[in-house]
mmCIF file of C-alpha atoms in Angstrom:
data_model
loop_
_atom_site.group_PDB
_atom_site.id
_atom_site.type_symbol
_atom_site.label_atom_id
_atom_site.label_comp_id
_atom_site.label_asym_id
_atom_site.label_seq_id
_atom_site.Cartn_x
_atom_site.Cartn_y
_atom_site.Cartn_z
ATOM 1 C CA MET A 1 -7.971 -4.641 -19.388
ATOM 2 C CA GLY A 2 -5.996 -7.499 -20.952
ATOM 3 C CA ALA A 3 -5.166 -10.864 -19.442
ATOM 4 C CA ASP A 4 -1.616 -9.640 -18.762
ATOM 5 C CA LYS A 5 -2.898 -7.051 -16.244
ATOM 6 C CA GLU A 6 -4.266 -7.508 -12.734
ATOM 7 C CA ILE A 7 -6.288 -5.194 -10.496
ATOM 8 C CA VAL A 8 -4.421 -4.785 -7.201
ATOM 9 C CA GLY A 9 -6.491 -2.082 -5.557
ATOM 10 C CA ILE A 10 -9.670 -0.044 -5.732
ATOM 11 C CA VAL A 11 -9.279 3.238 -3.862
ATOM 12 C CA ALA A 12 -12.571 4.937 -2.989
ATOM 13 C CA ASP A 13 -12.670 8.722 -3.426
ATOM 14 C CA VAL A 14 -16.262 9.338 -2.340
ATOM 15 C CA PHE A 15 -19.451 7.414 -1.525
ATOM 16 C CA LEU A 16 -22.654 9.129 -2.738
ATOM 17 C CA LEU A 17 -26.085 8.366 -1.275
ATOM 18 C CA ASP A 18 -29.446 9.810 -2.246
ATOM 19 C CA GLN A 19 -30.370 13.386 -1.314
ATOM 20 C CA GLY A 20 -26.837 14.496 -2.242
ATOM 21 C CA ARG A 21 -25.151 12.920 0.775
ATOM 22 C CA ALA A 22 -21.405 12.333 0.277
ATOM 23 C CA PHE A 23 -18.969 10.416 2.501
ATOM 24 C CA SER A 24 -15.228 9.862 2.305
ATOM 25 C CA ASN A 25 -15.570 6.705 4.422
ATOM 26 C CA PRO A 26 -18.012 3.823 3.848
ATOM 27 C CA PRO A 27 -21.437 5.066 5.114
ATOM 28 C CA LEU A 28 -22.079 2.102 7.358
ATOM 29 C CA GLY A 29 -25.447 2.240 9.115
ATOM 30 C CA ASP A 30 -26.979 4.780 6.690
ATOM 31 C CA THR A 31 -29.952 3.902 4.500
ATOM 32 C CA SER A 32 -30.317 4.993 0.898
ATOM 33 C CA ASN A 33 -32.144 4.021 -2.283
ATOM 34 C CA THR A 34 -28.952 4.497 -4.291
ATOM 35 C CA LEU A 35 -25.229 4.080 -3.705
ATOM 36 C CA THR A 36 -22.629 5.527 -6.080
ATOM 37 C CA LEU A 37 -18.897 5.002 -5.673
ATOM 38 C CA HIS A 38 -16.241 7.196 -7.292
ATOM 39 C CA ALA A 39 -12.953 5.312 -7.158
ATOM 40 C CA LYS A 40 -9.561 4.817 -8.784
ATOM 41 C CA ILE A 41 -8.488 1.358 -9.921
ATOM 42 C CA HIS A 42 -4.816 0.448 -9.535
ATOM 43 C CA VAL A 43 -3.568 -2.019 -12.149
ATOM 44 C CA LEU A 44 -0.179 -3.722 -12.515
ATOM 45 C CA PRO A 45 1.300 -6.202 -15.010
ATOM 46 C CA LYS A 46 0.298 -9.674 -13.837
ATOM 47 C CA ASN A 47 3.832 -11.084 -14.003
ATOM 48 C CA ILE A 48 5.070 -8.410 -11.557
ATOM 49 C CA VAL A 49 2.227 -9.098 -9.112
ATOM 50 C CA ASP A 50 2.793 -12.858 -9.351
ATOM 51 C CA GLY A 51 6.511 -12.388 -8.698
ATOM 52 C CA TYR A 52 5.965 -10.375 -5.508
ATOM 53 C CA ARG A 53 3.192 -12.695 -4.363
ATOM 54 C CA LYS A 54 5.384 -15.772 -4.839
ATOM 55 C CA ALA A 55 8.284 -14.165 -2.938
ATOM 56 C CA VAL A 56 6.006 -13.407 0.020
ATOM 57 C CA GLN A 57 4.532 -16.899 0.016
ATOM 58 C CA MET A 58 8.012 -18.476 -0.071
ATOM 59 C CA ALA A 59 8.804 -16.469 3.069
ATOM 60 C CA ASN A 60 5.755 -18.109 4.715
ATOM 61 C CA LEU A 61 3.995 -14.776 5.083
ATOM 62 C CA LYS A 62 0.410 -13.894 4.312
ATOM 63 C CA ILE A 63 -0.603 -10.932 2.168
ATOM 64 C CA ARG A 64 -3.179 -8.701 3.803
ATOM 65 C CA ARG A 65 -3.202 -6.039 1.110
ATOM 66 C CA ILE A 66 -1.310 -5.136 -2.057
ATOM 67 C CA VAL A 67 -0.525 -1.425 -2.459
ATOM 68 C CA VAL A 68 1.336 0.244 -5.324
ATOM 69 C CA SER A 69 4.338 2.145 -3.973
ATOM 70 C CA PRO A 70 3.581 5.609 -5.489
ATOM 71 C CA TYR A 71 0.147 5.558 -3.819
ATOM 72 C CA ALA A 72 1.777 4.759 -0.468
ATOM 73 C CA ALA A 73 4.392 7.499 -0.897
ATOM 74 C CA ALA A 74 1.735 10.063 -1.872
ATOM 75 C CA GLU A 75 -0.177 9.245 1.316
ATOM 76 C CA VAL A 76 2.870 10.316 3.348
ATOM 77 C CA VAL A 77 3.508 13.492 1.348
ATOM 78 C CA ARG A 78 -0.096 14.650 1.778
ATOM 79 C CA GLY A 79 0.410 14.737 5.545
ATOM 80 C CA TYR A 80 2.703 17.784 5.301
ATOM 81 C CA LYS A 81 1.053 21.198 4.881
ATOM 82 C CA GLU A 82 4.071 22.678 3.107
ATOM 83 C CA MET A 83 3.858 20.145 0.272
ATOM 84 C CA PRO A 84 1.985 20.949 -2.982
ATOM 85 C CA GLU A 85 -1.302 19.222 -3.879
ATOM 86 C CA ASP A 86 -0.351 18.724 -7.536
ATOM 87 C CA TYR A 87 3.124 17.471 -8.387
ATOM 88 C CA ILE A 88 5.278 14.846 -10.066
ATOM 89 C CA LEU A 89 6.383 12.204 -7.566
ATOM 90 C CA PHE A 90 9.854 10.919 -8.404
ATOM 91 C CA ASP A 91 10.771 7.913 -6.237
ATOM 92 C CA TYR A 92 14.514 7.452 -6.719
ATOM 93 C CA GLY A 93 15.286 3.815 -5.928
ATOM 94 C CA ALA A 94 18.360 1.634 -6.200
ATOM 95 C CA ARG A 95 17.730 -0.511 -9.291
ATOM 96 C CA PHE A 96 14.695 1.320 -10.734
ATOM 97 C CA SER A 97 12.675 4.466 -10.117
ATOM 98 C CA THR A 98 9.038 5.481 -10.519
ATOM 99 C CA VAL A 99 7.661 8.744 -11.903
ATOM 100 C CA SER A 100 4.009 9.466 -11.038
ATOM 101 C CA PHE A 101 1.448 12.215 -11.563
ATOM 102 C CA ILE A 102 -0.231 13.245 -8.313
ATOM 103 C CA GLY A 103 -3.271 15.546 -8.528
ATOM 104 C CA ALA A 104 -5.035 16.833 -5.381
ATOM 105 C CA PHE A 105 -2.870 14.327 -3.451
ATOM 106 C CA GLN A 106 -4.325 11.460 -5.530
ATOM 107 C CA LEU A 107 -2.349 9.067 -7.757
ATOM 108 C CA TYR A 108 -3.499 9.300 -11.399
ATOM 109 C CA SER A 109 -0.806 7.615 -13.458
ATOM 110 C CA THR A 110 2.708 6.268 -13.121
ATOM 111 C CA THR A 111 5.615 4.943 -15.148
ATOM 112 C CA TYR A 112 9.055 3.668 -14.275
ATOM 113 C CA ILE A 113 12.715 3.956 -15.278
ATOM 114 C CA HIS A 114 14.888 0.870 -15.198
ATOM 115 C CA LYS A 115 17.691 2.862 -13.569
ATOM 116 C CA GLY A 116 18.416 4.040 -10.072
ATOM 117 C CA SER A 117 21.190 5.095 -7.736
ATOM 118 C CA ASP A 118 23.074 1.858 -8.475
ATOM 119 C CA SER A 119 23.511 3.175 -12.027
ATOM 120 C CA LEU A 120 25.583 6.028 -10.584
ATOM 121 C CA THR A 121 27.688 3.535 -8.644
ATOM 122 C CA GLU A 122 28.268 1.487 -11.801
ATOM 123 C CA ALA A 123 29.328 4.631 -13.688
ATOM 124 C CA LEU A 124 31.756 5.525 -10.895
ATOM 125 C CA ALA A 125 33.165 1.988 -10.730
ATOM 126 C CA SER A 126 33.710 1.996 -14.494
ATOM 127 C CA GLY A 127 35.235 5.476 -14.560
ATOM 128 C CA LEU A 128 37.655 4.819 -11.695
ATOM 129 C CA LYS A 129 38.274 1.170 -12.619
ATOM 130 C CA ILE A 130 37.408 -0.016 -9.109
ATOM 131 C CA SER A 131 34.915 -2.533 -7.716
ATOM 132 C CA PHE A 132 31.220 -1.776 -7.296
ATOM 133 C CA ASN A 133 31.500 -1.935 -3.486
ATOM 134 C CA GLU A 134 34.474 0.470 -3.417
ATOM 135 C CA ALA A 135 32.659 2.861 -5.734
ATOM 136 C CA ASN A 136 29.515 2.728 -3.594
ATOM 137 C CA LYS A 137 31.523 3.681 -0.498
ATOM 138 C CA LEU A 138 33.039 6.686 -2.282
ATOM 139 C CA LYS A 139 29.615 7.723 -3.593
ATOM 140 C CA GLU A 140 28.065 7.578 -0.118
ATOM 141 C CA ILE A 141 30.975 9.407 1.559
ATOM 142 C CA TYR A 142 31.567 12.215 -0.957
ATOM 143 C CA GLY A 143 28.594 12.339 -3.319
ATOM 144 C CA ILE A 144 28.863 15.419 -5.533
ATOM 145 C CA ASP A 145 30.922 17.944 -3.579
ATOM 146 C CA HIS A 146 30.177 21.498 -4.750
ATOM 147 C CA ARG A 147 32.564 23.173 -2.313
ATOM 148 C CA LYS A 148 35.418 25.216 -3.736
ATOM 149 C CA VAL A 149 38.628 24.250 -1.932
ATOM 150 C CA SER A 150 42.279 24.824 -2.787
ATOM 151 C CA TYR A 151 43.525 21.503 -1.410
ATOM 152 C CA LYS A 152 42.842 18.521 -3.667
ATOM 153 C CA GLY A 153 43.632 15.440 -1.608
ATOM 154 C CA ILE A 154 43.936 11.991 -3.186
ATOM 155 C CA ILE A 155 40.993 9.836 -2.068
ATOM 156 C CA ALA A 156 41.505 6.763 -4.257
ATOM 157 C CA ASN A 157 44.122 5.243 -6.494
ATOM 158 C CA VAL A 158 44.509 2.223 -8.753
ATOM 159 C CA VAL A 159 47.126 0.714 -11.019
ATOM 160 C CA ASP A 160 46.013 0.381 -14.630
ATOM 161 C CA GLU A 161 46.766 -2.467 -17.023
ATOM 162 C CA TYR A 162 50.041 -0.783 -18.010
ATOM 163 C CA GLY A 163 51.267 -0.604 -14.417
ATOM 164 C CA LYS A 164 50.678 3.134 -14.169
ATOM 165 C CA ARG A 165 49.389 4.497 -10.856
ATOM 166 C CA LEU A 166 46.210 6.573 -11.193
ATOM 167 C CA ASP A 167 45.348 9.004 -8.396
ATOM 168 C CA TYR A 168 41.825 10.328 -7.988
ATOM 169 C CA THR A 169 40.564 13.410 -6.157
ATOM 170 C CA VAL A 170 37.087 14.634 -5.260
ATOM 171 C CA ASP A 171 36.999 16.513 -8.560
ATOM 172 C CA THR A 172 37.248 13.204 -10.441
ATOM 173 C CA ILE A 173 34.278 11.775 -8.534
ATOM 174 C CA ASN A 174 32.306 15.000 -9.066
ATOM 175 C CA GLU A 175 32.883 14.888 -12.819
ATOM 176 C CA ILE A 176 31.789 11.246 -13.186
ATOM 177 C CA LEU A 177 28.753 11.473 -10.893
ATOM 178 C CA GLU A 178 27.497 14.796 -12.278
ATOM 179 C CA LYS A 179 27.661 13.419 -15.827
ATOM 180 C CA ALA A 180 25.792 10.254 -14.744
ATOM 181 C CA VAL A 181 23.116 12.290 -12.902
ATOM 182 C CA SER A 182 22.633 14.607 -15.892
ATOM 183 C CA GLU A 183 22.094 11.592 -18.195
ATOM 184 C CA TYR A 184 19.716 10.096 -15.653
ATOM 185 C CA ALA A 185 17.831 13.414 -15.438
ATOM 186 C CA ASP A 186 17.273 13.189 -19.210
ATOM 187 C CA ASP A 187 15.514 9.856 -18.635
ATOM 188 C CA VAL A 188 13.408 11.433 -15.876
ATOM 189 C CA ASN A 189 12.429 14.324 -18.161
ATOM 190 C CA ARG A 190 11.365 11.892 -20.891
ATOM 191 C CA ALA A 191 9.285 9.932 -18.370
ATOM 192 C CA ILE A 192 7.598 13.139 -17.147
ATOM 193 C CA ASN A 193 6.788 14.244 -20.697
ATOM 194 C CA ASP A 194 5.336 10.815 -21.556
ATOM 195 C CA LEU A 195 3.314 10.835 -18.346
ATOM 196 C CA LEU A 196 1.762 14.249 -19.030
ATOM 197 C CA THR A 197 1.204 13.810 -22.784
ATOM 198 C CA ASN A 198 -2.588 13.666 -22.474
ATOM 199 C CA TYR A 199 -2.891 16.431 -19.888
ATOM 200 C CA ASP A 200 -3.342 20.190 -20.259
ATOM 201 C CA GLU A 201 -0.292 22.379 -20.822
ATOM 202 C CA SER A 202 -0.777 23.906 -17.370
ATOM 203 C CA PHE A 203 0.514 20.657 -15.869
ATOM 204 C CA LYS A 204 3.810 20.753 -17.792
ATOM 205 C CA ASN A 205 5.634 22.791 -15.134
ATOM 206 C CA LEU A 206 4.500 20.937 -12.024
ATOM 207 C CA PRO A 207 7.056 20.691 -9.191
ATOM 208 C CA VAL A 208 8.967 17.434 -8.864
ATOM 209 C CA VAL A 209 8.967 15.899 -5.384
ATOM 210 C CA VAL A 210 11.959 13.572 -5.049
ATOM 211 C CA THR A 211 11.972 10.790 -2.478
ATOM 212 C CA GLY A 212 13.519 7.338 -2.106
ATOM 213 C CA GLY A 213 16.941 6.157 -0.937
ATOM 214 C CA GLY A 214 18.741 7.601 -3.973
ATOM 215 C CA ALA A 215 17.644 11.118 -3.006
ATOM 216 C CA ARG A 216 20.067 10.997 -0.059
ATOM 217 C CA LEU A 217 23.089 11.455 -2.339
ATOM 218 C CA ASN A 218 25.100 14.447 -1.177
ATOM 219 C CA GLY A 219 24.986 17.340 -3.655
ATOM 220 C CA LEU A 220 22.136 15.857 -5.717
ATOM 221 C CA TYR A 221 19.753 18.809 -5.389
ATOM 222 C CA PRO A 222 21.719 21.459 -7.399
ATOM 223 C CA VAL A 223 22.259 18.993 -10.264
ATOM 224 C CA PHE A 224 18.598 17.960 -10.439
ATOM 225 C CA GLU A 225 17.563 21.610 -10.092
ATOM 226 C CA GLN A 226 19.649 22.413 -13.181
ATOM 227 C CA TYR A 227 18.703 19.448 -15.370
ATOM 228 C CA LEU A 228 15.002 19.135 -14.413
ATOM 229 C CA ALA A 229 14.270 22.843 -15.064
ATOM 230 C CA PRO A 230 11.743 24.440 -15.429
ATOM 231 C CA HIS A 231 10.330 22.062 -12.814
ATOM 232 C CA LYS A 232 10.910 23.140 -9.237
ATOM 233 C CA VAL A 233 12.683 20.326 -7.365
ATOM 234 C CA ILE A 234 11.686 19.447 -3.794
ATOM 235 C CA LEU A 235 13.702 16.830 -1.898
ATOM 236 C CA PHE A 236 11.266 15.147 0.483
ATOM 237 C CA SER A 237 12.185 13.419 3.735
ATOM 238 C CA PRO A 238 9.632 12.186 6.308
ATOM 239 C CA LYS A 239 9.779 13.628 9.809
ATOM 240 C CA ALA A 240 8.693 10.426 11.550
ATOM 241 C CA MET A 241 10.835 9.426 14.510
ATOM 242 C CA GLY A 242 13.367 6.780 13.451
ATOM 243 C CA ALA A 243 12.491 7.097 9.747
ATOM 244 C CA ARG A 244 13.740 10.517 8.748
ATOM 245 C CA ASN A 245 15.003 9.823 5.258
ATOM 246 C CA GLY A 246 13.381 9.240 1.903
ATOM 247 C CA SER A 247 14.106 5.511 1.782
ATOM 248 C CA PHE A 248 11.357 4.949 4.379
ATOM 249 C CA THR A 249 8.637 6.943 2.582
ATOM 250 C CA THR A 250 6.853 3.971 1.003
ATOM 251 C CA VAL A 251 6.992 1.879 4.196
ATOM 252 C CA LEU A 252 5.531 4.747 6.223
ATOM 253 C CA GLY A 253 2.779 5.071 3.619
ATOM 254 C CA LEU A 254 1.899 1.388 3.979
ATOM 255 C CA ILE A 255 1.645 1.799 7.753
ATOM 256 C CA LYS A 256 -0.604 4.849 7.316
ATOM 257 C CA ILE A 257 -2.862 3.044 4.822
ATOM 258 C CA ALA A 258 -3.139 -0.031 7.068
ATOM 259 C CA ASN A 259 -3.994 2.199 10.032
ATOM 260 C CA LYS A 260 -7.033 3.645 8.252
ATOM 261 C CA PHE A 261 -7.902 0.305 6.645
ATOM 262 C CA LYS A 262 -11.367 0.357 5.088
ATOM 263 C CA GLY A 263 -11.323 -2.994 3.352
ATOM 264 C CA SER A 264 -9.585 -3.691 0.069
ATOM 265 C CA TYR A 265 -9.842 -5.492 -3.227
ATOM 266 C CA GLU A 266 -7.845 -8.363 -1.690
ATOM 267 C CA ASP A 267 -10.677 -8.935 0.795
ATOM 268 C CA GLU A 268 -13.055 -9.643 -2.071
ATOM 269 C CA LYS A 269 -10.791 -12.422 -3.311
ATOM 270 C CA ARG A 270 -10.060 -13.945 0.071
ATOM 271 C CA PRO A 271 -11.795 -17.332 0.478
ATOM 272 C CA VAL A 272 -14.380 -17.546 3.244
ATOM 273 C CA ALA A 273 -15.139 -20.825 4.949
ATOM 274 C CA THR A 274 -18.649 -22.172 4.376
ATOM 275 C CA VAL A 275 -20.810 -21.929 7.482
ATOM 276 C CA THR A 276 -23.598 -24.468 8.002
ATOM 277 C CA ARG A 277 -26.122 -24.919 10.742
ATOM 278 C CA GLU A 278 -26.985 -28.285 12.178
ATOM 279 C CA GLU A 279 -30.265 -28.832 13.968
ATOM 280 C CA PRO A 280 -29.750 -30.179 17.509
ATOM 281 C CA LYS A 281 -30.484 -33.864 17.809
ATOM 282 C CA GLU A 282 -33.485 -34.768 19.959
ATOM 283 C CA LYS A 283 -32.297 -36.055 23.286
ATOM 284 C CA LYS A 284 -33.556 -39.462 24.321
ATOM 285 C CA LYS A 285 -35.579 -39.145 27.508
ATOM 286 C CA ALA A 286 -34.810 -41.302 30.479
ATOM 287 C CA PHE A 287 -37.462 -43.945 31.331
ATOM 288 C CA ASN A 288 -40.155 -42.663 33.702
ATOM 289 C CA ALA A 289 -42.722 -45.242 34.911
ATOM 290 C CA THR A 290 -45.433 -42.674 35.626
ATOM 291 C CA GLU A 291 -45.165 -40.935 32.224
ATOM 292 C CA ASP A 292 -44.965 -44.288 30.500
ATOM 293 C CA GLU A 293 -48.178 -45.432 32.213
ATOM 294 C CA LEU A 294 -49.967 -42.193 31.228
#
């Protein structure tokens, strides 16, 4: 590992003691002549870790544990029996997205795309010649509308540089957003192929589990289903009360990880105050005439 990388977590898979004893949790209180740990090491570029750490410190908060977001999201997905054990986790964010390989519910590798749902908003703003905020409102309200209707109402209009009035319908939004999603899906496919380059061919058709705030876009599923084929696409939303959409997946994962906290790599780096022991000073006895005479 180079100087530009930093270990942010060591996730224990199994603790092995002598006589073939195996534990998923630290075997506290057991005795053994040997102790073997099978674990995964999570590594991030040092400049990214330093950036997040500085932001937290500037907010006057203390860091208890650093967790990579795909690991946290995978911890939530594994809690649902209907979800597959092996899959590609696609976390669709606002400014960037992550694509990760999950095997037996464990994070093995991850990469990222410097694009997200804001890229769709920018494409819509450019295509309609409106502001980013106006485009974002239209994207959130209409998304990609696959319904077949005879009435095509005008939902937005602008005046171009020649003074001509331009009227836009849902079909216009559909055309722009579907084109942007298809181009984005090409980036996702490239990321998946790069991620699975060193794995067996049997992994090439793993299902893609989509989560994150961007996955809430109306009409996204049919487009991803078409452009991410032959991968089966699964849109994932947590069922936790008050957090029933994909944008909360990572946060819920952090809560789950903290709840079963076993100690972390951060603990090893946390300074511990030196403890010293001082011998009690001998107390000076009060004067006693009898003892003094003896």
